[in-house]
Amino acid sequence: MAAKTKRNDPCHCGSGKKYKNCCQGKDDSPLKSKGGIIVLVIVIVIGLLIAGYTLSGSGVQHDCPAGTTWSEAHQHCH
C-alpha cells in the first residue's frame, strides 16, 4: 500500500510545488470519498422528489359541485 503524501512532500502531479500548495485541496474534497458522493446523490434525489411534488400540486382531485371551484387557500369549494 502506498504511503499517504504529506503536506510538505513534493506534489504527486509533478508540478514541483509542495503538496499543500497544489493538490491537497482537491484530494481532501468531500466528493472524493464514497460517503460524500452518496450524500450528494441522496440530496439530489430528495430535491427532485420535492420539486416534482411541488410542480404537480397536491395530486388530489377535488369534486366540487357544479358552479364552484376548489380554493387552495381555504381548502374547500367556493
PDB file of C-alpha atoms in Angstrom:
ATOM      1  CA  MET A   1       0.000   0.000   0.000  1.00  0.00           C
ATOM      2  CA  ALA A   2       1.379   3.415  -0.951  1.00  0.00           C
ATOM      3  CA  ALA A   3       2.211   5.900   1.788  1.00  0.00           C
ATOM      4  CA  LYS A   4      -0.024   8.951   2.037  1.00  0.00           C
ATOM      5  CA  THR A   5       1.524  12.142   0.675  1.00  0.00           C
ATOM      6  CA  LYS A   6       2.435  14.528   3.493  1.00  0.00           C
ATOM      7  CA  ARG A   7       1.787  18.287   3.318  1.00  0.00           C
ATOM      8  CA  ASN A   8       5.389  19.295   2.650  1.00  0.00           C
ATOM      9  CA  ASP A   9       6.230  16.493   0.214  1.00  0.00           C
ATOM     10  CA  PRO A  10       6.528  17.323  -3.495  1.00  0.00           C
ATOM     11  CA  CYS A  11       3.120  17.122  -5.157  1.00  0.00           C
ATOM     12  CA  HIS A  12       2.298  13.831  -6.883  1.00  0.00           C
ATOM     13  CA  CYS A  13       1.106  15.648 -10.026  1.00  0.00           C
ATOM     14  CA  GLY A  14       4.649  16.623 -10.945  1.00  0.00           C
ATOM     15  CA  SER A  15       4.219  20.402 -10.728  1.00  0.00           C
ATOM     16  CA  GLY A  16       7.259  20.806  -8.472  1.00  0.00           C
ATOM     17  CA  LYS A  17       5.175  22.588  -5.826  1.00  0.00           C
ATOM     18  CA  LYS A  18       4.629  21.344  -2.305  1.00  0.00           C
ATOM     19  CA  TYR A  19       1.574  19.144  -1.951  1.00  0.00           C
ATOM     20  CA  LYS A  20      -0.121  21.620   0.431  1.00  0.00           C
ATOM     21  CA  ASN A  21       0.142  24.383  -2.182  1.00  0.00           C
ATOM     22  CA  CYS A  22      -1.005  22.285  -5.110  1.00  0.00           C
ATOM     23  CA  CYS A  23      -3.355  19.293  -4.992  1.00  0.00           C
ATOM     24  CA  GLN A  24      -4.130  18.850  -1.285  1.00  0.00           C
ATOM     25  CA  GLY A  25      -7.356  20.872  -1.509  1.00  0.00           C
ATOM     26  CA  LYS A  26      -8.610  18.747  -4.412  1.00  0.00           C
ATOM     27  CA  ASP A  27      -7.569  15.477  -2.775  1.00  0.00           C
ATOM     28  CA  ASP A  28      -9.321  16.392   0.506  1.00  0.00           C
ATOM     29  CA  SER A  29     -12.562  17.271  -1.294  1.00  0.00           C
ATOM     30  CA  PRO A  30     -15.616  15.560   0.212  1.00  0.00           C
ATOM     31  CA  LEU A  31     -16.637  14.416  -3.279  1.00  0.00           C
ATOM     32  CA  LYS A  32     -13.524  12.229  -3.431  1.00  0.00           C
ATOM     33  CA  SER A  33     -14.929   9.892  -0.793  1.00  0.00           C
ATOM     34  CA  LYS A  34     -17.694   7.363  -1.359  1.00  0.00           C
ATOM     35  CA  GLY A  35     -19.609   8.836   1.575  1.00  0.00           C
ATOM     36  CA  GLY A  36     -19.552  12.307   0.060  1.00  0.00           C
ATOM     37  CA  ILE A  37     -20.824  11.038  -3.274  1.00  0.00           C
ATOM     38  CA  ILE A  38     -23.594   9.022  -1.595  1.00  0.00           C
ATOM     39  CA  VAL A  39     -24.728  12.080   0.384  1.00  0.00           C
ATOM     40  CA  LEU A  40     -24.705  14.183  -2.796  1.00  0.00           C
ATOM     41  CA  VAL A  41     -26.860  11.635  -4.643  1.00  0.00           C
ATOM     42  CA  ILE A  42     -29.331  11.446  -1.740  1.00  0.00           C
ATOM     43  CA  VAL A  43     -29.645  15.238  -1.611  1.00  0.00           C
ATOM     44  CA  ILE A  44     -30.254  15.417  -5.372  1.00  0.00           C
ATOM     45  CA  VAL A  45     -32.907  12.670  -5.247  1.00  0.00           C
ATOM     46  CA  ILE A  46     -34.719  14.343  -2.347  1.00  0.00           C
ATOM     47  CA  GLY A  47     -34.587  17.677  -4.166  1.00  0.00           C
ATOM     48  CA  LEU A  48     -36.066  16.143  -7.307  1.00  0.00           C
ATOM     49  CA  LEU A  49     -38.838  14.470  -5.310  1.00  0.00           C
ATOM     50  CA  ILE A  50     -39.725  17.748  -3.598  1.00  0.00           C
ATOM     51  CA  ALA A  51     -39.647  19.625  -6.904  1.00  0.00           C
ATOM     52  CA  GLY A  52     -41.865  17.008  -8.565  1.00  0.00           C
ATOM     53  CA  TYR A  53     -44.367  17.084  -5.726  1.00  0.00           C
ATOM     54  CA  THR A  54     -44.440  20.886  -5.742  1.00  0.00           C
ATOM     55  CA  LEU A  55     -44.907  21.146  -9.508  1.00  0.00           C
ATOM     56  CA  SER A  56     -47.607  18.506  -9.648  1.00  0.00           C
ATOM     57  CA  GLY A  57     -49.693  20.115  -6.923  1.00  0.00           C
ATOM     58  CA  SER A  58     -51.162  18.038  -4.166  1.00  0.00           C
ATOM     59  CA  GLY A  59     -52.096  15.287  -6.607  1.00  0.00           C
ATOM     60  CA  VAL A  60     -55.636  15.107  -5.172  1.00  0.00           C
ATOM     61  CA  GLN A  61     -58.596  15.902  -7.386  1.00  0.00           C
ATOM     62  CA  HIS A  62     -61.436  17.706  -5.664  1.00  0.00           C
ATOM     63  CA  ASP A  63     -65.004  17.087  -6.726  1.00  0.00           C
ATOM     64  CA  CYS A  64     -66.778  20.389  -6.239  1.00  0.00           C
ATOM     65  CA  PRO A  65     -70.449  20.909  -7.050  1.00  0.00           C
ATOM     66  CA  ALA A  66     -71.294  22.469 -10.421  1.00  0.00           C
ATOM     67  CA  GLY A  67     -70.615  26.203 -10.485  1.00  0.00           C
ATOM     68  CA  THR A  68     -67.941  26.083  -7.722  1.00  0.00           C
ATOM     69  CA  THR A  69     -64.186  25.741  -7.747  1.00  0.00           C
ATOM     70  CA  TRP A  70     -61.653  24.436  -5.246  1.00  0.00           C
ATOM     71  CA  SER A  71     -59.846  27.093  -3.200  1.00  0.00           C
ATOM     72  CA  GLU A  72     -56.290  26.108  -2.307  1.00  0.00           C
ATOM     73  CA  ALA A  73     -56.101  28.974   0.178  1.00  0.00           C
ATOM     74  CA  HIS A  74     -59.181  27.841   2.108  1.00  0.00           C
ATOM     75  CA  GLN A  75     -59.056  24.114   1.295  1.00  0.00           C
ATOM     76  CA  HIS A  76     -62.747  23.886   0.323  1.00  0.00           C
ATOM     77  CA  CYS A  77     -65.123  24.602  -2.587  1.00  0.00           C
ATOM     78  CA  HIS A  78     -66.397  28.134  -3.308  1.00  0.00           C
TER      79      HIS A  78
END
